[in-house]
Short mmCIF file of C-alpha atoms in Angstrom, two decimals:
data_model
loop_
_atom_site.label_atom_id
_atom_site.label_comp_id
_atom_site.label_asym_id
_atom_site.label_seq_id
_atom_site.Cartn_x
_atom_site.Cartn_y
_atom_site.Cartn_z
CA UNK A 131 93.63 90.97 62.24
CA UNK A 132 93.52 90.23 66.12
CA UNK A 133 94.88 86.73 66.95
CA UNK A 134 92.53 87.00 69.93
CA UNK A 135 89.34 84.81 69.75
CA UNK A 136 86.45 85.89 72.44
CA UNK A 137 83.30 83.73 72.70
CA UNK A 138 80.09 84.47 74.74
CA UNK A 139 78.70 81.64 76.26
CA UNK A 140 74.92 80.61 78.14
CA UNK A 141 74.02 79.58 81.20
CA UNK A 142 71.85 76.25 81.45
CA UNK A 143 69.13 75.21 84.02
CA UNK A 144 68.49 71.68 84.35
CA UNK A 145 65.12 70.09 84.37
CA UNK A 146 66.13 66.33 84.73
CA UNK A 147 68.56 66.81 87.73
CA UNK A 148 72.77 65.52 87.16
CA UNK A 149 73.86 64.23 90.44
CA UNK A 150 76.49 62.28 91.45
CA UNK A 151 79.69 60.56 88.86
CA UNK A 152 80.62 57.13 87.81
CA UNK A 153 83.87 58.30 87.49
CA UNK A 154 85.50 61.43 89.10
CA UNK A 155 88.04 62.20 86.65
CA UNK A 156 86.49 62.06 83.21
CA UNK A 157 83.50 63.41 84.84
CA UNK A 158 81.05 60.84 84.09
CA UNK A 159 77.61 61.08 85.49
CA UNK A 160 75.31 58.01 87.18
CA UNK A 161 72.18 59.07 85.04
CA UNK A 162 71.18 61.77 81.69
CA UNK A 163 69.81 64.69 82.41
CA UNK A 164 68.38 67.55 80.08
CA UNK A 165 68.48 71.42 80.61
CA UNK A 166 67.10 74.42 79.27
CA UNK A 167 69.64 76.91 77.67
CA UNK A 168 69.13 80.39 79.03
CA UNK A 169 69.63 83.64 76.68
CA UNK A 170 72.84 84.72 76.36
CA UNK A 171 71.97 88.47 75.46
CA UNK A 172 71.10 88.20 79.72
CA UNK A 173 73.21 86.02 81.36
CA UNK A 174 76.21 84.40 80.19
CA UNK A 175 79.83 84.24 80.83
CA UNK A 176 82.51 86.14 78.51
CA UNK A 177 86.01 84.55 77.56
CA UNK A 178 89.23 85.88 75.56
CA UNK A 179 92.14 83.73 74.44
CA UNK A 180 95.53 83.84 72.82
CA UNK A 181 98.46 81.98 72.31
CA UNK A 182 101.43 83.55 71.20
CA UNK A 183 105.74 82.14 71.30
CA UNK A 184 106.50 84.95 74.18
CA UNK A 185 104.11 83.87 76.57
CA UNK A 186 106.40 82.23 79.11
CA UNK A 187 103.36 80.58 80.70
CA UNK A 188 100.11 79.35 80.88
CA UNK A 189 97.73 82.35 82.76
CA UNK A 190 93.96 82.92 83.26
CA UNK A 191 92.36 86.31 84.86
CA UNK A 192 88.54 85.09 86.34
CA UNK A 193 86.23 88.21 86.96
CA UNK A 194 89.19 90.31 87.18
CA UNK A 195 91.61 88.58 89.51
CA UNK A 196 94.17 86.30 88.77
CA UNK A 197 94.18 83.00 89.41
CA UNK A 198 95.98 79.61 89.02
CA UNK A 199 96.39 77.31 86.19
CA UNK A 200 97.38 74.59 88.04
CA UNK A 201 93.48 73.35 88.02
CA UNK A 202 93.38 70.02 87.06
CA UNK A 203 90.02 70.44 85.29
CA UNK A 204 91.53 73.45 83.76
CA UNK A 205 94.86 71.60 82.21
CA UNK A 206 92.62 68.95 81.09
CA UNK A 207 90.35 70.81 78.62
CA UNK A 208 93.38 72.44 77.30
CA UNK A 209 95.14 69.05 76.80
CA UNK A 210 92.33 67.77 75.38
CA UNK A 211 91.29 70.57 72.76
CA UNK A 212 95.56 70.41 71.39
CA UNK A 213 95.32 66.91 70.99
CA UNK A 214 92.16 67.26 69.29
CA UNK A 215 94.00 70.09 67.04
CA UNK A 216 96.69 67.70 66.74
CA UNK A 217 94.78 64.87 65.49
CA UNK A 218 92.99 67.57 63.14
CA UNK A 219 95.76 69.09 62.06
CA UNK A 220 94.38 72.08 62.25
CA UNK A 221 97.08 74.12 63.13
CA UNK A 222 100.53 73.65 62.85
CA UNK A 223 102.99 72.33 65.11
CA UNK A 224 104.77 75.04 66.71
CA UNK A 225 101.67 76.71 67.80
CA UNK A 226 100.35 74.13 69.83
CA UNK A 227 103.79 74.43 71.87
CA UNK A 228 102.74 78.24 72.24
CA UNK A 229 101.42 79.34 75.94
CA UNK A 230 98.22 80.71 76.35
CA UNK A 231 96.17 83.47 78.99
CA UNK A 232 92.41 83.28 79.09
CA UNK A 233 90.44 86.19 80.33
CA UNK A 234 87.47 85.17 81.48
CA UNK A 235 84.07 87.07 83.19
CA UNK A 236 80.61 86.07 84.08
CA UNK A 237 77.48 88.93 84.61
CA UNK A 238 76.41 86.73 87.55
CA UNK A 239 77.16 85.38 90.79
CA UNK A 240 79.89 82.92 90.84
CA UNK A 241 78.69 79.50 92.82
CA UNK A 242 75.97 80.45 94.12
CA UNK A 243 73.89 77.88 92.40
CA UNK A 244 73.57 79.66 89.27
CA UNK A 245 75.49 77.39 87.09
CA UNK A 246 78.21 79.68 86.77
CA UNK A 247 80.58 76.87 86.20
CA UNK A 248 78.44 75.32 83.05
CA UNK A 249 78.29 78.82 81.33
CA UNK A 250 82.62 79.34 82.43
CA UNK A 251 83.92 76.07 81.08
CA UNK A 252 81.45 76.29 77.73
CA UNK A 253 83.12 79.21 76.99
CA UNK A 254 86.07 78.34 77.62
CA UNK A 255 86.53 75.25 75.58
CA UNK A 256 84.49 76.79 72.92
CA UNK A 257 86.81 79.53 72.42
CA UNK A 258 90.21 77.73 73.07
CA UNK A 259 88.69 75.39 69.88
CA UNK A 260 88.10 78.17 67.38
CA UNK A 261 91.79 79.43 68.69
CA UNK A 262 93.21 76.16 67.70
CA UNK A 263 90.73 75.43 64.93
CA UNK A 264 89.20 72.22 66.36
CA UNK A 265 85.99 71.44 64.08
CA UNK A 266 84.77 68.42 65.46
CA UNK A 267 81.96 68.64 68.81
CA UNK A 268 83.74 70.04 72.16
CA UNK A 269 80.74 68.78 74.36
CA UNK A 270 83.19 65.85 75.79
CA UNK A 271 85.82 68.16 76.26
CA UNK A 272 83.80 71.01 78.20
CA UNK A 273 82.76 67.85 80.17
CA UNK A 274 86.02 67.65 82.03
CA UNK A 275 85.79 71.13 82.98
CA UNK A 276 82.23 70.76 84.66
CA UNK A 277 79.87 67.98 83.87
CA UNK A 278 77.18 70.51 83.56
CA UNK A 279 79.24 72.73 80.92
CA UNK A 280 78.72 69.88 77.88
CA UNK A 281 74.91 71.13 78.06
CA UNK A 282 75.70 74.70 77.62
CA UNK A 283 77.47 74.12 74.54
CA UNK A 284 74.09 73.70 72.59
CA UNK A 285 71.16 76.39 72.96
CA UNK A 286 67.47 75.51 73.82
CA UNK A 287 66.64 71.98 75.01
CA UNK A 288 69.64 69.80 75.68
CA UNK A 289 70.40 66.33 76.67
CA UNK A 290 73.56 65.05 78.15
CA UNK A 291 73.92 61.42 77.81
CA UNK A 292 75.67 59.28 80.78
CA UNK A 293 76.97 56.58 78.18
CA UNK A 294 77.97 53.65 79.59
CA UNK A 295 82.05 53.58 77.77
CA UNK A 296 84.36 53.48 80.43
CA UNK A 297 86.54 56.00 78.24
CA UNK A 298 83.66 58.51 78.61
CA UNK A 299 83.63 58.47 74.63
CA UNK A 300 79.84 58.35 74.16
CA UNK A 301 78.84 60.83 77.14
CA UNK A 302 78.05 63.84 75.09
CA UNK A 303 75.41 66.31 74.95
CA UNK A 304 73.19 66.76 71.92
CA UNK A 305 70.10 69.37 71.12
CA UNK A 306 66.58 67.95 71.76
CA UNK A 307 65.03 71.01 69.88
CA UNK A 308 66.75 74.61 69.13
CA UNK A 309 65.36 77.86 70.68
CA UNK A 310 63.02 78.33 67.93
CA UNK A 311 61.07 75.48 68.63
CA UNK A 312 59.21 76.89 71.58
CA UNK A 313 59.56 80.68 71.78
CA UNK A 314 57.45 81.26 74.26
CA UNK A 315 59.27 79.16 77.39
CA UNK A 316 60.85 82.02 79.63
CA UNK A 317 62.42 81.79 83.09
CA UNK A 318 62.52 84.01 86.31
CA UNK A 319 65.64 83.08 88.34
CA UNK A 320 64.72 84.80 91.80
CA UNK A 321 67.96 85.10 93.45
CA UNK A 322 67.80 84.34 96.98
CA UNK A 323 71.62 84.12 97.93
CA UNK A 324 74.81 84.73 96.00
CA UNK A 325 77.19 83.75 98.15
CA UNK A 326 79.27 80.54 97.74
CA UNK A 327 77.52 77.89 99.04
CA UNK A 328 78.67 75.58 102.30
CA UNK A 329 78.52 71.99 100.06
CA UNK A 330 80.07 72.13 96.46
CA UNK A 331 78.18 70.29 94.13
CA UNK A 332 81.54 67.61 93.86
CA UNK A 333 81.65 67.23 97.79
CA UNK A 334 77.19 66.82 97.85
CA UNK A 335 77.72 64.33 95.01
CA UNK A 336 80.04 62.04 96.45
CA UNK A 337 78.53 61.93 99.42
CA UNK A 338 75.16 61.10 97.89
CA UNK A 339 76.67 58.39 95.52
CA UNK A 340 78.63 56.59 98.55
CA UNK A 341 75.54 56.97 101.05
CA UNK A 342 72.06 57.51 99.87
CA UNK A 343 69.57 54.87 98.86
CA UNK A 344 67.10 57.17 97.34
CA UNK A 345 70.17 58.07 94.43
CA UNK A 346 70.13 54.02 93.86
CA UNK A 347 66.55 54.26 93.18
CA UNK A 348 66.26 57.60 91.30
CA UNK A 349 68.98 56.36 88.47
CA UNK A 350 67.42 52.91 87.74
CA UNK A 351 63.97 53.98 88.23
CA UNK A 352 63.00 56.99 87.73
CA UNK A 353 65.03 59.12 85.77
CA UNK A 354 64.94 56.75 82.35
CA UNK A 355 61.06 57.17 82.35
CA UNK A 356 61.22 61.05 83.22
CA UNK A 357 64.03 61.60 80.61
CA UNK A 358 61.87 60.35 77.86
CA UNK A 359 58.92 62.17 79.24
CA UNK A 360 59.92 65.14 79.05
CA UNK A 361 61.73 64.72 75.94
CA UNK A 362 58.27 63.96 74.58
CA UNK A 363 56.47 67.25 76.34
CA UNK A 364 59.46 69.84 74.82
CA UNK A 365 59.01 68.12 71.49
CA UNK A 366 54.84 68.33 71.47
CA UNK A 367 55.17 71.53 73.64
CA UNK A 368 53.24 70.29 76.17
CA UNK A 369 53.89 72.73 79.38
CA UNK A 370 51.81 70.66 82.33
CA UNK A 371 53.52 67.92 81.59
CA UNK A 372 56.79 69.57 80.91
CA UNK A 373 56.12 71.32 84.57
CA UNK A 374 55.24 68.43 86.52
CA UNK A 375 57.94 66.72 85.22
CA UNK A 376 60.35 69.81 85.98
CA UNK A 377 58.96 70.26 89.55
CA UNK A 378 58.86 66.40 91.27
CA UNK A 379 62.66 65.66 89.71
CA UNK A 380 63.77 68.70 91.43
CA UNK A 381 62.47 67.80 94.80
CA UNK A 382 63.25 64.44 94.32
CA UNK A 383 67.61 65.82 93.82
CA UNK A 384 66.71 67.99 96.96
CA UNK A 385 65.44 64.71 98.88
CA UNK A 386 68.44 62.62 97.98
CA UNK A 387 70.81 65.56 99.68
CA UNK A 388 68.55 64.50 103.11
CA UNK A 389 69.15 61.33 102.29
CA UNK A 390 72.64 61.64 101.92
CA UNK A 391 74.17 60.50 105.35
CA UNK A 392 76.09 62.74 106.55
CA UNK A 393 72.99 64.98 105.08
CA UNK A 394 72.90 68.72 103.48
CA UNK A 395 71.03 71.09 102.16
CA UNK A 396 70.76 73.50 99.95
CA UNK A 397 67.04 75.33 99.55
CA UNK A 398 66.54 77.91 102.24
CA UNK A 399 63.06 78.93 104.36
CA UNK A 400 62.56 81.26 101.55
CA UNK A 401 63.27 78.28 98.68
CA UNK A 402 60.51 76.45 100.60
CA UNK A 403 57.91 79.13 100.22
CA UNK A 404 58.18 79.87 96.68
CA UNK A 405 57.86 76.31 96.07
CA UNK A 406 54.58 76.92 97.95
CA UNK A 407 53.68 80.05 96.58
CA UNK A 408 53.74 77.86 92.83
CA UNK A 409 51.99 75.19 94.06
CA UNK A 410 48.81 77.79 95.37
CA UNK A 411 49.33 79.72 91.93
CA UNK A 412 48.86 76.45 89.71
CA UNK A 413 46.22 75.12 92.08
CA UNK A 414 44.25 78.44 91.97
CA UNK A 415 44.95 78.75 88.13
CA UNK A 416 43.07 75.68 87.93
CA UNK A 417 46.17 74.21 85.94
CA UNK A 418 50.10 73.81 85.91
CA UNK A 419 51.09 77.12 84.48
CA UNK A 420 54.28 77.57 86.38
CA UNK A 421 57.08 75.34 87.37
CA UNK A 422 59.81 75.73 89.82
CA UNK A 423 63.55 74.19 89.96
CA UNK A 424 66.02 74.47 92.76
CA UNK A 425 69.77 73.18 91.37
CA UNK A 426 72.57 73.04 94.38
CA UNK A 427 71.51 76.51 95.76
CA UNK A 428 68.81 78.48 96.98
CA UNK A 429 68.12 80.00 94.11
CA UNK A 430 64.95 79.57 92.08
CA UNK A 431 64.53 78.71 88.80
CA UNK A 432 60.42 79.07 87.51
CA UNK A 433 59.55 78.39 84.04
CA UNK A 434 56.76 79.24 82.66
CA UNK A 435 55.07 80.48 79.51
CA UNK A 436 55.22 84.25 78.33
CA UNK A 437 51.48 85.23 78.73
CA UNK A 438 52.07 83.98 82.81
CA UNK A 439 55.31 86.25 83.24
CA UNK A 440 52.84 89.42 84.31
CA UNK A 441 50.86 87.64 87.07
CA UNK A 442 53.57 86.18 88.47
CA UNK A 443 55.92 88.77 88.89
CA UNK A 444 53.23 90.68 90.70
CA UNK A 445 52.77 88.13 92.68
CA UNK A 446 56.36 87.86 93.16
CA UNK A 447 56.21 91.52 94.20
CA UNK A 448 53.62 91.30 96.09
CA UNK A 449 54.68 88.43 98.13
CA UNK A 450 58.40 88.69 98.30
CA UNK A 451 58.86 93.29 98.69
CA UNK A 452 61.79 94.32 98.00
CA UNK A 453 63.24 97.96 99.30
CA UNK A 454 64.88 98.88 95.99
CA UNK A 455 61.21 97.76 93.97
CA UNK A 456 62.99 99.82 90.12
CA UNK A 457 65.98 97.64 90.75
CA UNK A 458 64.34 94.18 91.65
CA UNK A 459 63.46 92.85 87.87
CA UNK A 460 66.39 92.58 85.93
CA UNK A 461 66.43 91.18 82.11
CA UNK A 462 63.59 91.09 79.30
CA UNK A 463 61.13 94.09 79.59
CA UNK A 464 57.92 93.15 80.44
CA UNK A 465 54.43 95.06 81.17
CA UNK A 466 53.63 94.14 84.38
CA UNK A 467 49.81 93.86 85.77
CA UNK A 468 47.91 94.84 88.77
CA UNK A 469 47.69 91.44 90.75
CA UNK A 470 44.51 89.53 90.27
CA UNK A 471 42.52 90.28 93.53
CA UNK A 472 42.38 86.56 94.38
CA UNK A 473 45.85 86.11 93.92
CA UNK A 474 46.57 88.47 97.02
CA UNK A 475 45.15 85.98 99.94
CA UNK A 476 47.30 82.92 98.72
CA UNK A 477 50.37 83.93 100.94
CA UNK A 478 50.87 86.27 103.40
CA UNK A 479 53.45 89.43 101.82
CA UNK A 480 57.17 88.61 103.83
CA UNK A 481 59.89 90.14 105.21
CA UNK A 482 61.74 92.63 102.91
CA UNK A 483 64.25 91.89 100.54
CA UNK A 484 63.94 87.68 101.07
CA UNK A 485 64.74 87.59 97.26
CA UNK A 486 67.62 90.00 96.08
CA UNK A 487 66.43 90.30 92.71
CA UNK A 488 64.84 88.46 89.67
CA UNK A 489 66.46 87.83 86.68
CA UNK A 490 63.80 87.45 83.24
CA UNK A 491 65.24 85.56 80.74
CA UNK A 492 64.34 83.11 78.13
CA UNK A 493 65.45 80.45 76.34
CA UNK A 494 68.62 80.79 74.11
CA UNK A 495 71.41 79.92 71.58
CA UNK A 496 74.62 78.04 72.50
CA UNK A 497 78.02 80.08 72.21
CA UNK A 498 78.25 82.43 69.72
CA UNK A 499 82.00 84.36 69.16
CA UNK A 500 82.21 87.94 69.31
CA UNK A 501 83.73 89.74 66.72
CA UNK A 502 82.63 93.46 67.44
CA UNK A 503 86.70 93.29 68.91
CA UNK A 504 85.20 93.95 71.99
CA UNK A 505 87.89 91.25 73.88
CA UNK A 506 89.11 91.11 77.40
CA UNK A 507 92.81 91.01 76.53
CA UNK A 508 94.41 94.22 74.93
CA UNK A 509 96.74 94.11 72.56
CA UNK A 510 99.52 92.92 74.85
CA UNK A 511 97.89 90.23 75.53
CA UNK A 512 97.15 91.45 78.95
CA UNK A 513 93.40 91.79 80.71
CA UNK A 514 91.84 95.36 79.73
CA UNK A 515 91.78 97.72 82.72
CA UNK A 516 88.27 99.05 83.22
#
């Protein structure tokens, strides 16, 4: 039997926005926020781990290059899962003195606002906690990797709680409803840049939490109310509401970034006109059928309900052309429709290729491990050449 433990883990889209830490270190954010956790079968990253007495040291291989495991984030999960095993004692002693490598991969672009990060660290401390046996909930620890991660270790609709401990003890994630509950949300994530962005998140953040009223406001005023509004529209399924909801507390993050002093930005000419293009489509549709979200990226998030996915992605076509059209949807299968003739006058068709691609997705599980033996170390303990 393989000592090697690989876990697959999602990707997670918030609705109610995280921005900006009480405390750097343990990673503790000014408000709660809940996400959506996206299929794993689509995207998700992919993480192998071992341990073994002849490893002379600590080593991690990310999407195929090696890199350093001097990250203090990095150290910190491992710390904290072997002193979780410890307390446990789920393993014995000499192992937890054992080195480890962790080979890790995502099927999507790295920071590019595509929470990359969340999906990397959820899988990480998942897996290093089945190598070490650690029972109890990881959420805390995936935490101190990236804030985000803690969400990804649940599937469907997630809330991360700030807490208000100093120690960080009570800010954990827990599920608001599984994936089951509402089978027909989906998601298009329409990729409009994958290249790292010019403000990280933790730069944008502190900035905002030293400098920008609006944040001040947004934490003691608005956020509590949306939180348990949309709570309420997930658990009654309730999409207009859900959408609204979804849509104003993502430009609201976006208008704390201009608020932020010096400011920054991080939707593009082409994030503005989708958000226009959703606002005609709902308008026209005579309802709120679709609803956009932009995290700290260009990229596009819509959700929507499965009987909308069609429409929209000929209207996606239609308005955003791409020059490689069989390549341009990626993800779930769907039959796509001729566009509804009075869909075609709501915006002019663009440029070419604004949007790379679309991913089609829906919502998903948390981390699942993969026993097929299908890991990313070989036998040596050493990433597999492909």
């Amino acid at each position: 039997m393989s000592d090697i433990v690989t876990v697959k883990a999602p990707v997670n889209i918030a609705v109610i926005k995280y921005w900006g830490k009480r405390d750097e270190d343990l990673i503790l954010p000014l408000n709660d926020s809940v996400s959506a956790t996206l299929d794993t079968s689509i995207m998700c990253a992919k993480t192998s781990v071992c341990a073994r007495p002849e490893f002379k040291e600590n080593e991690i291989w990310l999407n195929g290059k090696k890199e350093s495991f001097q990250s203090p984030r990095l150290q910190n999960c491992l710390k904290e899962i072997k002193s979780r095993a410890a307390t446990e004692n789920s393993v014995n002693e000499d192992f937890l003195q054992w080195k480890v490598r962790v080979c890790s991969e995502n099927n999507f672009p790295t920071a590019a606002g595509l929470a990359s990060s969340a999906a990397g660290y959820a899988c990480l401390v998942t897996a290093l906690a089945k190598l070490y046996k650690v029972k109890s909930d990881v959420s805390s620890i995936a935490r101190l990797g990236s804030g985000s991660a803690c969400r990804s270790v649940y599937g469907g609709f997630v809330r991360w709680h700030a807490g208000t401990s100093p120690d960080g003890s009570d800010s954990v994630a827990s599920q608001i409803e599984g994936s089951a509950h509402w089978p027909e949300m989906q998601a298009l994530i329409l990729v409009v840049g994958d290249t790292k962005k010019k403000t990280s998140s933790t730069t944008g953040m502190k900035i905002s939490t030293q400098t920008s009223e609006l944040l001040k406001h947004r934490i003691k005023y608005c956020v509590p109310q949306r939180t348990d509004e949309i709570i309420q529209a997930i658990k009654q399924k309730d999409f207009p509401k859900f959408a609204e909801i979804t849509m104003k507390d993502s430009n609201q993050f976006h208008a704390v970034c201009l608020d932020s002093y010096p400011p920054f930005v991080y939707m593009t000419d082409v994030s503005h006109l989708i958000v226009d293009l959703i606002h005609k489509y709902n308008e026209l549709s005579g309802s709120t059928k679709v609803a956009y979200t932009f995290d700290a990226g260009p990229n596009a998030c819509l959700y929507l309900l499965e009987e909308e996915v069609p429409q929209v992605l000929s209207l996606i076509r239609h308005v955003f052309p791409s020059s490689n059209p069989d390549q341009f949807v990626t993800g779930l299968k769907t039959n796509e429709v001729a566009l509804n003739p009075e869909l075609k006058n709501i915006c002019e068709p663009q440029a070419k290729d604004l949007i790379k691609y679309v991913i089609h997705t829906k919502v998903g599980e948390g981390p699942t491990e993969i026993t097929d033996g299908s890991h990313l170390l070989n036998d040596a303990g050493l990433p597999k050449i492909e």
